[in-house]
Coordinates of C-alpha atoms in Angstrom, one line a residue:
Chain A
M13 CA 56.7 148.1 -31.1
F14 CA 58.7 151.3 -31.4
V15 CA 56.6 154.3 -32.2
E16 CA 59.5 156.3 -33.6
L17 CA 60.2 153.5 -36.1
N18 CA 56.5 153.5 -37.2
N19 CA 56.8 157.3 -37.8
L20 CA 59.9 156.8 -40.0
L21 CA 58.1 154.1 -42.0
N22 CA 54.9 156.1 -42.0
T23 CA 52.8 153.3 -40.8
T24 CA 50.7 152.2 -37.9
P25 CA 49.2 148.8 -36.9
D26 CA 45.7 149.8 -38.2
R27 CA 46.8 151.1 -41.5
A28 CA 49.7 149.0 -42.6
E29 CA 50.0 148.0 -46.3
Q30 CA 49.3 144.4 -47.2
G31 CA 51.0 142.0 -49.5
K32 CA 54.5 143.2 -48.7
L33 CA 57.8 141.5 -48.0
T34 CA 60.1 143.4 -45.6
L35 CA 63.8 142.4 -45.4
L36 CA 65.7 143.0 -42.2
C37 CA 69.4 142.8 -42.4
D38 CA 72.2 143.5 -40.0
A39 CA 75.9 144.0 -40.6
K40 CA 78.4 144.3 -37.7
T41 CA 75.6 144.7 -35.2
D42 CA 72.6 143.0 -33.8
G43 CA 69.4 143.7 -35.7
S44 CA 67.1 141.6 -33.6
F45 CA 65.4 144.7 -32.2
L46 CA 63.7 145.0 -35.6
V47 CA 62.3 141.5 -35.2
H48 CA 60.9 142.3 -31.8
H49 CA 59.4 145.5 -33.3
F50 CA 57.6 143.7 -36.1
L51 CA 56.4 140.8 -33.9
S52 CA 54.7 143.2 -31.5
F53 CA 53.5 145.5 -34.4
Y54 CA 51.6 142.7 -36.1
L55 CA 50.3 141.1 -32.9
K56 CA 48.9 144.5 -32.0
A57 CA 47.4 144.8 -35.5
N58 CA 45.4 141.7 -34.7
C59 CA 47.1 139.6 -37.4
K60 CA 47.5 135.9 -37.5
V61 CA 51.3 135.5 -37.1
C62 CA 53.4 132.5 -37.9
F63 CA 56.8 132.9 -36.4
V64 CA 59.6 130.6 -37.6
A65 CA 62.1 131.2 -34.8
L66 CA 65.3 129.5 -35.5
F67 CA 67.6 131.8 -33.6
Q68 CA 66.3 132.2 -30.0
S69 CA 64.0 130.4 -27.7
F70 CA 60.3 131.1 -27.1
S71 CA 61.0 132.6 -23.6
H72 CA 63.5 135.0 -25.0
Y73 CA 61.0 136.5 -27.4
N74 CA 58.3 136.4 -24.8
I75 CA 60.4 138.4 -22.3
V76 CA 61.3 141.1 -24.8
G77 CA 57.7 141.1 -26.1
Q78 CA 56.3 141.8 -22.6
K79 CA 58.5 144.9 -22.5
L80 CA 56.9 146.0 -25.7
G81 CA 53.4 145.3 -24.6
V82 CA 52.6 141.9 -26.0
N83 CA 52.2 138.5 -24.3
L84 CA 53.3 135.7 -26.6
T85 CA 52.0 133.0 -24.3
V86 CA 48.5 134.4 -24.4
A87 CA 48.7 135.0 -28.2
R88 CA 49.7 131.4 -28.7
E89 CA 47.0 130.0 -26.5
R90 CA 44.2 132.0 -28.3
G91 CA 45.5 130.9 -31.7
Q92 CA 46.8 134.2 -32.9
L93 CA 50.4 133.1 -32.8
V94 CA 51.8 129.9 -34.4
F95 CA 55.4 129.6 -33.1
L96 CA 57.9 127.1 -34.5
E97 CA 60.7 127.0 -31.9
G98 CA 63.6 125.8 -34.1
L99 CA 66.0 125.1 -31.2
K100 CA 63.5 122.7 -29.5
S101 CA 61.9 121.1 -32.5
A102 CA 65.3 120.4 -34.2
V103 CA 65.7 117.7 -31.5
D104 CA 62.1 116.4 -32.0
V105 CA 63.0 115.5 -35.6
F106 CA 64.9 112.5 -34.3
F107 CA 62.1 111.3 -31.9
Q108 CA 59.2 111.7 -34.2
T109 CA 57.6 109.0 -36.3
Q110 CA 58.5 108.9 -39.9
E111 CA 54.9 109.3 -41.3
E112 CA 54.6 112.9 -40.2
P113 CA 56.9 115.2 -42.3
H114 CA 58.4 117.5 -39.8
P115 CA 59.0 121.2 -40.8
L116 CA 62.7 120.7 -40.2
Q117 CA 62.8 117.4 -42.0
F118 CA 65.8 118.4 -44.0
L119 CA 68.0 117.9 -40.9
R120 CA 67.5 114.1 -41.2
E121 CA 68.4 114.0 -44.9
A122 CA 71.9 113.3 -46.1
N123 CA 71.5 115.4 -49.2
A124 CA 70.4 119.0 -48.8
G125 CA 66.9 118.8 -50.4
N126 CA 64.3 121.4 -50.3
L127 CA 62.3 123.2 -47.7
K128 CA 58.9 122.0 -48.9
P129 CA 57.9 120.6 -45.4
L130 CA 58.7 123.9 -43.8
F131 CA 56.6 125.7 -46.5
E132 CA 53.7 123.4 -45.9
F133 CA 53.9 124.0 -42.2
V134 CA 53.7 127.8 -42.8
R135 CA 50.8 127.4 -45.3
E136 CA 48.9 125.2 -42.8
A137 CA 49.5 127.7 -40.0
L138 CA 48.3 130.7 -42.0
K139 CA 45.5 129.2 -44.1
P140 CA 42.2 130.9 -43.4
V141 CA 40.0 129.0 -41.0
D142 CA 36.5 128.3 -42.2
S143 CA 34.7 129.8 -39.2
G144 CA 31.8 132.2 -39.3
E145 CA 33.5 135.4 -38.5
A146 CA 37.1 136.5 -39.4
R147 CA 39.0 136.7 -36.2
W148 CA 42.3 138.0 -37.5
T149 CA 43.0 140.8 -40.0
Y150 CA 45.5 139.2 -42.3
P151 CA 48.3 136.6 -42.0
V152 CA 52.0 137.5 -41.3
L153 CA 55.1 135.3 -41.6
L154 CA 58.1 136.2 -39.5
V155 CA 61.4 134.4 -39.9
D156 CA 64.4 134.8 -37.5
D157 CA 66.6 134.2 -39.2
L158 CA 67.1 132.8 -42.7
S159 CA 70.9 132.6 -42.5
V160 CA 70.6 129.8 -40.0
L161 CA 69.2 127.5 -42.7
L162 CA 72.5 127.9 -44.6
S163 CA 74.4 126.9 -41.5
L164 CA 72.2 123.9 -41.2
G165 CA 73.2 122.7 -44.7
M166 CA 70.5 124.1 -47.0
G167 CA 71.7 125.8 -50.2
A168 CA 71.0 129.4 -50.9
V169 CA 68.7 128.5 -53.9
A170 CA 66.6 126.2 -51.7
A171 CA 66.2 128.9 -49.1
L172 CA 65.2 131.4 -51.9
D173 CA 62.7 128.9 -53.3
F174 CA 61.2 128.6 -49.8
I175 CA 60.8 132.4 -49.6
H176 CA 59.4 132.4 -53.1
Y177 CA 56.7 129.9 -52.3
C178 CA 55.9 131.7 -49.0
R179 CA 55.6 135.0 -50.9
A180 CA 53.3 133.4 -53.5
T181 CA 51.1 132.1 -50.7
V182 CA 51.3 134.6 -47.9
C183 CA 51.7 137.9 -49.8
W184 CA 49.9 137.2 -53.1
E185 CA 47.3 134.6 -52.3
L186 CA 46.4 135.6 -48.7
K187 CA 47.3 139.3 -49.0
G188 CA 49.4 139.1 -45.9
N189 CA 52.9 140.3 -45.1
M190 CA 56.3 138.7 -44.6
V191 CA 59.2 139.9 -42.5
I192 CA 62.5 138.1 -42.9
L193 CA 65.8 138.6 -41.1
V194 CA 69.1 137.7 -43.0
H195 CA 72.5 138.5 -41.5
D196 CA 75.1 140.2 -43.7
S197 CA 78.2 138.6 -42.5
G198 CA 80.4 140.9 -44.5
D199 CA 82.6 138.0 -45.3
V200 CA 83.7 138.2 -48.9
E201 CA 84.1 134.4 -49.0
D202 CA 80.6 133.6 -47.9
E203 CA 79.1 133.5 -51.4
E204 CA 76.0 131.5 -50.4
N205 CA 75.0 134.1 -47.8
D206 CA 75.5 136.9 -50.4
I207 CA 73.3 135.1 -52.9
L208 CA 70.7 134.6 -50.2
L209 CA 70.8 138.2 -49.1
N210 CA 70.7 139.7 -52.6
G211 CA 68.1 137.2 -53.7
V212 CA 65.7 138.2 -50.9
S213 CA 66.6 141.9 -51.4
H214 CA 65.4 141.7 -55.0
Q215 CA 62.1 140.2 -53.8
S216 CA 61.6 142.8 -51.1
H217 CA 59.4 145.9 -51.0
L218 CA 61.2 147.4 -48.0
I219 CA 64.7 146.8 -46.7
L220 CA 65.8 147.8 -43.2
R221 CA 69.5 147.5 -42.8
A222 CA 71.0 148.0 -39.4
E223 CA 74.7 148.6 -39.5
G224 CA 77.3 149.2 -36.8
L225 CA 79.1 152.5 -36.9
A226 CA 82.2 152.5 -39.1
T227 CA 84.1 154.1 -36.2
G228 CA 83.3 151.2 -33.8
F229 CA 81.3 150.9 -30.6
C230 CA 79.7 154.0 -29.1
R231 CA 77.7 154.3 -25.9
D232 CA 75.2 156.8 -27.2
V233 CA 74.8 155.7 -30.8
H234 CA 74.3 152.0 -31.2
G235 CA 74.2 151.9 -35.0
Q236 CA 72.6 153.3 -38.0
L237 CA 69.5 152.2 -39.9
R238 CA 69.2 152.4 -43.7
I239 CA 65.6 152.3 -45.0
L240 CA 65.3 151.4 -48.7
W241 CA 61.9 151.4 -50.4
R242 CA 61.7 149.2 -53.5
R243 CA 59.1 148.0 -56.0
P244 CA 56.4 150.6 -55.7
S245 CA 53.2 149.6 -57.5
Q246 CA 53.4 152.8 -59.5
P247 CA 56.8 154.0 -60.7
T248 CA 57.5 157.5 -59.5
A249 CA 59.8 159.9 -61.3
Q250 CA 62.0 161.0 -58.4
R251 CA 61.6 160.2 -54.8
D252 CA 63.6 159.6 -51.7
Q253 CA 64.1 155.9 -52.1
S254 CA 66.6 155.6 -49.3
L255 CA 66.9 157.2 -45.8
T256 CA 69.5 156.8 -43.1
Y257 CA 69.1 157.4 -39.4
Q258 CA 71.2 156.6 -36.4
Y259 CA 69.6 155.0 -33.3
K260 CA 70.1 154.2 -29.7
I261 CA 68.4 151.2 -28.1
Q262 CA 66.9 151.7 -24.7
D263 CA 65.1 149.4 -22.3
R264 CA 61.6 149.6 -23.8
S265 CA 62.2 151.8 -26.9
V266 CA 64.5 152.8 -29.6
S267 CA 65.2 156.5 -30.4
F268 CA 66.1 157.5 -33.9
F269 CA 67.8 160.7 -35.0
A270 CA 69.5 162.1 -38.1
K271 CA 73.2 161.3 -38.5
G272 CA 75.4 163.3 -36.1
M273 CA 72.4 164.6 -34.2
S274 CA 72.5 162.3 -31.2
P275 CA 71.3 164.2 -28.1
A276 CA 74.6 163.2 -26.4
V277 CA 76.7 165.3 -28.8
L278 CA 74.4 168.3 -29.4
Chain B
M7 CA 68.8 154.9 -78.1
L8 CA 66.9 153.5 -75.1
D9 CA 63.7 153.7 -77.0
S10 CA 65.0 151.9 -80.0
L11 CA 66.5 148.9 -78.2
L12 CA 64.1 146.4 -79.5
S13 CA 64.5 147.3 -83.2
L14 CA 67.7 145.4 -83.4
G15 CA 66.2 142.1 -82.3
G16 CA 68.2 139.4 -80.5
L17 CA 68.9 139.2 -76.8
V18 CA 68.7 142.5 -74.8
L19 CA 70.2 142.0 -71.3
L20 CA 68.8 144.4 -68.6
R21 CA 71.2 144.3 -65.7
D22 CA 69.8 145.7 -62.5
S23 CA 70.7 145.9 -58.9
V24 CA 69.0 146.0 -55.5
E25 CA 69.2 149.8 -55.4
W26 CA 68.2 150.4 -59.1
E27 CA 65.5 147.9 -60.0
G28 CA 64.9 147.0 -63.6
R29 CA 61.4 145.7 -63.7
S30 CA 59.9 149.1 -64.4
L31 CA 62.1 149.5 -67.5
L32 CA 61.3 145.9 -68.5
K33 CA 57.6 146.8 -68.4
A34 CA 58.2 150.1 -70.3
L35 CA 59.9 148.2 -73.1
V36 CA 57.2 145.5 -73.1
K37 CA 54.6 148.3 -73.4
K38 CA 56.6 149.8 -76.4
S39 CA 56.6 146.4 -78.2
A40 CA 52.9 145.9 -77.6
L41 CA 52.1 149.4 -78.9
C42 CA 54.1 148.6 -82.1
G43 CA 51.6 145.7 -82.7
E44 CA 54.0 142.9 -81.7
Q45 CA 52.8 140.0 -79.7
V46 CA 54.6 139.9 -76.3
H47 CA 55.2 136.7 -74.2
I48 CA 56.2 137.0 -70.6
L49 CA 57.9 134.2 -68.8
G50 CA 56.9 135.3 -65.3
C51 CA 58.9 133.6 -62.6
E52 CA 59.3 136.4 -60.0
V53 CA 56.1 138.3 -59.7
S54 CA 52.4 137.4 -60.1
E55 CA 50.5 138.0 -63.3
E56 CA 48.4 140.7 -61.5
E57 CA 51.5 142.5 -60.4
F58 CA 53.1 142.4 -63.8
R59 CA 49.9 143.6 -65.6
E60 CA 49.3 146.4 -63.1
G61 CA 49.7 149.8 -64.7
F62 CA 49.0 148.6 -68.2
D63 CA 45.7 149.5 -69.9
S64 CA 43.5 146.9 -71.5
D65 CA 44.7 147.2 -75.0
I66 CA 48.3 146.6 -73.9
N67 CA 47.2 143.7 -71.6
N68 CA 45.3 142.0 -74.5
R69 CA 48.6 141.7 -76.4
L70 CA 50.5 140.2 -73.5
V71 CA 50.6 136.5 -73.0
Y72 CA 51.7 135.6 -69.5
H73 CA 53.2 132.2 -68.8
D74 CA 52.9 131.8 -65.1
F75 CA 55.9 130.3 -63.4
F76 CA 55.3 132.3 -60.2
R77 CA 52.6 130.4 -58.4
D78 CA 54.2 126.9 -58.5
P79 CA 57.4 126.8 -60.4
L80 CA 58.8 123.7 -58.9
N81 CA 55.5 121.8 -58.9
W82 CA 55.3 121.4 -55.1
S83 CA 51.5 121.3 -55.2
K84 CA 51.7 118.3 -57.5
T85 CA 48.6 119.3 -59.4
E86 CA 48.0 119.0 -63.1
E87 CA 48.2 122.7 -63.6
A88 CA 51.9 122.9 -63.8
L89 CA 53.1 123.8 -67.3
P90 CA 54.9 120.9 -68.9
G91 CA 58.6 121.3 -69.7
G92 CA 59.1 124.1 -67.3
P93 CA 60.2 127.6 -68.5
L94 CA 62.5 126.3 -71.3
G95 CA 59.7 124.1 -72.6
A96 CA 57.4 127.2 -72.7
L97 CA 60.2 129.2 -74.5
R98 CA 60.6 126.5 -77.2
A99 CA 56.8 126.3 -77.6
I100 CA 56.6 130.1 -78.2
C101 CA 59.3 129.8 -80.9
K102 CA 57.5 126.9 -82.7
R103 CA 54.7 129.3 -83.6
T104 CA 53.4 129.5 -87.1
D105 CA 52.5 133.2 -87.0
P106 CA 55.2 135.0 -88.9
G107 CA 54.9 138.4 -87.1
P108 CA 57.6 139.8 -84.9
I109 CA 57.5 138.8 -81.3
T110 CA 59.0 139.9 -78.1
I111 CA 59.8 137.5 -75.2
A112 CA 60.3 139.0 -71.8
L113 CA 62.2 136.8 -69.3
D114 CA 61.3 137.9 -65.7
S115 CA 63.8 137.0 -64.7
L116 CA 66.9 135.5 -66.3
S117 CA 68.4 135.4 -62.8
W118 CA 65.7 133.0 -61.7
L119 CA 66.3 130.8 -64.7
L120 CA 70.1 130.9 -64.2
L121 CA 69.7 129.9 -60.5
H122 CA 67.5 126.9 -61.4
L123 CA 68.9 125.7 -64.7
P124 CA 72.4 124.8 -65.8
C125 CA 74.1 127.8 -67.4
T126 CA 75.0 125.9 -70.6
T127 CA 71.4 124.7 -71.1
L128 CA 70.0 128.2 -70.6
C129 CA 72.6 129.7 -73.0
Q130 CA 71.9 127.1 -75.7
A131 CA 68.2 127.8 -75.4
L132 CA 68.7 131.6 -75.6
H133 CA 71.0 131.3 -78.6
A134 CA 68.4 129.1 -80.4
V135 CA 65.6 131.6 -79.6
S136 CA 67.4 134.8 -80.4
H137 CA 69.0 133.6 -83.6
Q138 CA 65.9 132.0 -84.9
D139 CA 65.2 134.6 -87.6
S140 CA 68.6 134.0 -89.2
C141 CA 68.3 130.2 -89.2
P142 CA 69.1 128.9 -92.7
G143 CA 67.2 126.0 -94.4
D144 CA 63.9 127.1 -93.0
S145 CA 61.4 127.8 -95.8
S146 CA 58.8 129.6 -93.8
P147 CA 59.7 133.2 -93.1
V148 CA 59.8 133.8 -89.3
G149 CA 59.5 137.3 -87.9
K150 CA 62.1 139.1 -85.8
V151 CA 62.4 137.7 -82.2
S152 CA 63.5 140.1 -79.5
V153 CA 64.3 138.6 -76.1
L154 CA 64.4 140.9 -73.0
G155 CA 66.1 139.3 -70.1
L156 CA 66.1 140.9 -66.6
L157 CA 69.3 139.9 -64.8
H158 CA 70.0 140.7 -61.2
E159 CA 73.7 141.4 -61.3
E160 CA 74.6 140.6 -57.7
L161 CA 73.3 137.1 -57.8
H162 CA 75.7 135.6 -60.2
G163 CA 79.4 135.1 -60.6
P164 CA 81.4 136.6 -63.5
G165 CA 81.4 133.3 -65.5
P166 CA 77.6 133.0 -66.1
V167 CA 77.2 136.8 -66.5
G168 CA 80.1 136.8 -69.0
A169 CA 78.4 133.9 -71.0
L170 CA 75.1 135.8 -71.1
T171 CA 76.7 139.1 -72.2
S172 CA 78.5 137.3 -75.0
L173 CA 75.2 136.1 -76.3
A174 CA 73.5 139.5 -76.0
Q175 CA 73.2 142.0 -78.8
T176 CA 72.5 144.8 -76.4
E177 CA 73.4 145.2 -72.7
V178 CA 71.7 147.8 -70.6
T179 CA 73.1 148.4 -67.1
L180 CA 71.0 150.4 -64.7
G181 CA 72.4 152.9 -62.3
G182 CA 71.8 156.4 -61.3
T183 CA 72.6 159.2 -58.9
K184 CA 70.7 161.5 -56.6
G185 CA 67.4 159.8 -57.2
Q186 CA 67.7 159.9 -61.0
A187 CA 68.0 156.7 -63.0
S188 CA 70.4 156.1 -65.8
A189 CA 70.9 153.3 -68.3
H190 CA 74.3 152.5 -69.8
I191 CA 73.6 150.9 -73.2
L192 CA 76.2 148.8 -74.9
C193 CA 75.2 147.8 -78.4
R194 CA 76.9 145.1 -80.5
R195 CA 75.8 145.2 -84.1
P196 CA 77.1 142.6 -86.5
R197 CA 80.2 143.8 -88.5
Q198 CA 80.2 147.1 -86.6
R199 CA 82.1 148.4 -83.6
P200 CA 80.3 148.2 -80.4
T201 CA 78.7 151.5 -79.4
D202 CA 77.9 152.7 -75.9
Q203 CA 75.9 155.5 -74.5
T204 CA 74.5 156.6 -71.2
Q205 CA 70.9 157.7 -71.1
W206 CA 69.1 159.4 -68.2
F207 CA 65.5 158.4 -67.9
S208 CA 62.5 158.0 -65.7
I209 CA 59.5 155.8 -66.0
L210 CA 56.1 157.5 -65.9
P211 CA 53.2 156.0 -63.9
D212 CA 51.7 154.5 -67.1
F213 CA 55.1 152.9 -67.9
S214 CA 56.0 155.3 -70.7
L215 CA 59.7 156.1 -71.0
D216 CA 60.7 159.7 -70.3
L217 CA 64.2 160.4 -71.7
Q218 CA 66.0 163.1 -69.8
E219 CA 69.1 165.2 -69.7
G220 CA 71.4 164.1 -66.9
P221 CA 72.0 165.9 -63.7
S222 CA 74.8 168.5 -63.4
V223 CA 77.4 168.3 -66.1
E224 CA 80.4 166.1 -65.1
S225 CA 83.9 167.2 -65.7
Q226 CA 85.3 166.1 -69.1
P227 CA 88.4 163.9 -68.9
Y228 CA 89.9 165.5 -72.0
S229 CA 90.2 169.3 -72.9
N230 CA 87.5 170.8 -75.0
P231 CA 89.0 171.5 -78.4
H232 CA 86.9 174.6 -79.0
I233 CA 88.5 176.5 -76.1
P234 CA 92.1 177.7 -77.0
P235 CA 94.7 176.8 -74.4
V236 CA 95.5 179.6 -72.0
D237 CA 99.1 180.7 -71.5
P238 CA 99.8 180.5 -67.8
T239 CA 102.7 182.9 -68.0
T240 CA 100.5 185.9 -68.8
H241 CA 99.8 188.4 -66.0
L242 CA 102.6 187.1 -63.8
T243 CA 104.0 189.5 -61.2
F244 CA 107.5 188.1 -61.5
N245 CA 109.8 187.4 -64.4
L246 CA 110.2 183.8 -65.4
H247 CA 112.6 184.5 -68.3
L248 CA 116.4 184.7 -68.1
S249 CA 118.5 187.3 -69.9
K250 CA 121.5 186.2 -71.9
K251 CA 124.0 187.1 -69.2
E252 CA 121.9 185.3 -66.5
R253 CA 121.7 182.2 -68.7
E254 CA 125.5 182.2 -69.2
A255 CA 126.1 182.5 -65.5
K256 CA 123.6 179.7 -64.8
D257 CA 125.3 177.3 -67.3
S258 CA 128.8 178.0 -65.9
L259 CA 127.7 177.4 -62.3
I260 CA 129.3 174.4 -60.6
L261 CA 126.8 172.6 -58.3
P262 CA 128.0 171.5 -54.9
F263 CA 127.7 167.8 -55.6
Q264 CA 129.7 167.9 -58.9
F265 CA 133.3 166.8 -58.8
S266 CA 135.7 169.3 -60.4
S267 CA 139.4 169.8 -60.5
E268 CA 139.1 173.0 -58.5
K269 CA 137.6 171.4 -55.3

C-alpha cells in the first residue's frame, strides 16, 4: 500500500471506516495502481478479501503485491483471499457440468441475463464462517474492473444491480467495504459505460479519479488524482469535499504533491 | 421558497448530481413534512432503512413508514419476504388508504425506478398518485398528496427526464459553488406563469434546512435602474466635439476611394 495515499485519505489499515463503497475510476491513464494499493491495504488490515479479477491474471497481481509487501499465494492458501481469476475461469465455463452455476455463467447465455451467480459467489466467499474465533476483521470485495462486464455483453443496469446486491450484503449486512474500478472511456458514444460509471458514483462514499494530464505525457508527473468524498453520515455545512493532487508512480511507491509542485519543476 | 415546496402538493422533482448529492435535502424535506404532522412513506430502493433513518430523532422516525426495496429488490433470495407488486404496487397501496390526512411519499430514488421500469408505466403511476386529490367522482375526501422524487440527472437521457419534468409541479436542481450548495427551484402553478428562484442553503446535522445568502454578489446582466448613467465624455483631456468650420471642412472632404470628376 502507498503510505502517502493513506495520509491523503486520512486512514490506516487498523482504523479504516467500515461499510463504505469506494469507486476507483481512470480517464486517459492507467488507474490500476489504486487497485494494488487497496488490495495490499486490506490484506494488511487482516480482512477477508474477495477479489473478482477480470482484467489481469493472478500472477500479475501477485508480482505487484510482493513489491507492496503482500503475498497473494500465501493469503489464498490460508483462506484470507478468495480470488476469481476471470481470464482463466471464463474458459472453465465451457468445460464445467451444468448443475453447478458458474459465477461467469452469463457467458453461456444467449440473452444478457443478470449477474446473480456472480453475486452468489461473492456472498458465499465472504459469509462469516461459524468457527470459534473470528480470524478476519471484516470482509472486503474488490472488483477489477466492472467495465469488462459491459464488454462481455452485460447491460449497465445488470451490472448496477450486481453492485447494489453486493453493497446490501457486504457493506450493510456484513459491515465490510467494497472497492470497484470502472474505466471512464471518455467516449461520448459509450452511453452504457456512462450509466455504469454515474450509477456507481451515486452509490459511492469515496471516489478516487485518476486522470491523465491535459497536456499529455510527462516523465515526472504521471497524472492527477481527484478525491471526492460523498454521502457523509452527518451532513456538514461547508467542507472540502474534493481535493486534487498530482502523482508520480515509482517502483514501490507513489508520491503525491500539490498541482504544479512536482519536485522536478521546483 | 425552498421551505414551502411541499405546500403545493403534486410531484416535486429533486435533480441531483454526483458532485451535489440530493439525499440530504430529501431527508430535510421529509423531516419538515413529519414535523407538520403528515404521514410520510419512503420507498427506499437505494439505501438501507437504518441509513435513511439516521439523524432523525424518534418522534420523526415514528411518523416515517419505510418500504424496503433495498435488501432484495429483484427477489434474488426467493424468500416470501419480498413485497408483492414491487415498488409500484407499494405506491398504489399507499394511495388506496382510507385515512384522509395529507401524506408525503418520498421516492428514493426515482432514478432506480426509471432504470428498472418502463418510463411510460412509471409516468402513469406518478400521474395517478400526484393528481389523486383532484380526482373527480370520488365521494370520500382524500388529503393532499405530495410526492418527492430524487432523480440522478446523469443516469438518464433527455426523453425520460423531459417526461418527468412535464409531470412535476416543482423542479429543484441542486448545484453550488465553493463548497456551498444551491437549489434552483422552478415552480409551475396551475393557471400561473412558472416562477424560478435560486436559493443557497445548507443542511444542518439534524437535517434542518438553513437558508442562506449566496456567496459573493455576481455581476448583473442588466444595468441597475437606480444608478444614473454616467456620461463618458466628462473629464476628457481632449476635445471630441467639432466646431462649425471643422464640420464643414470634414463634410466637403473627398476621400481617396471616392470617384470624382476632378481625379
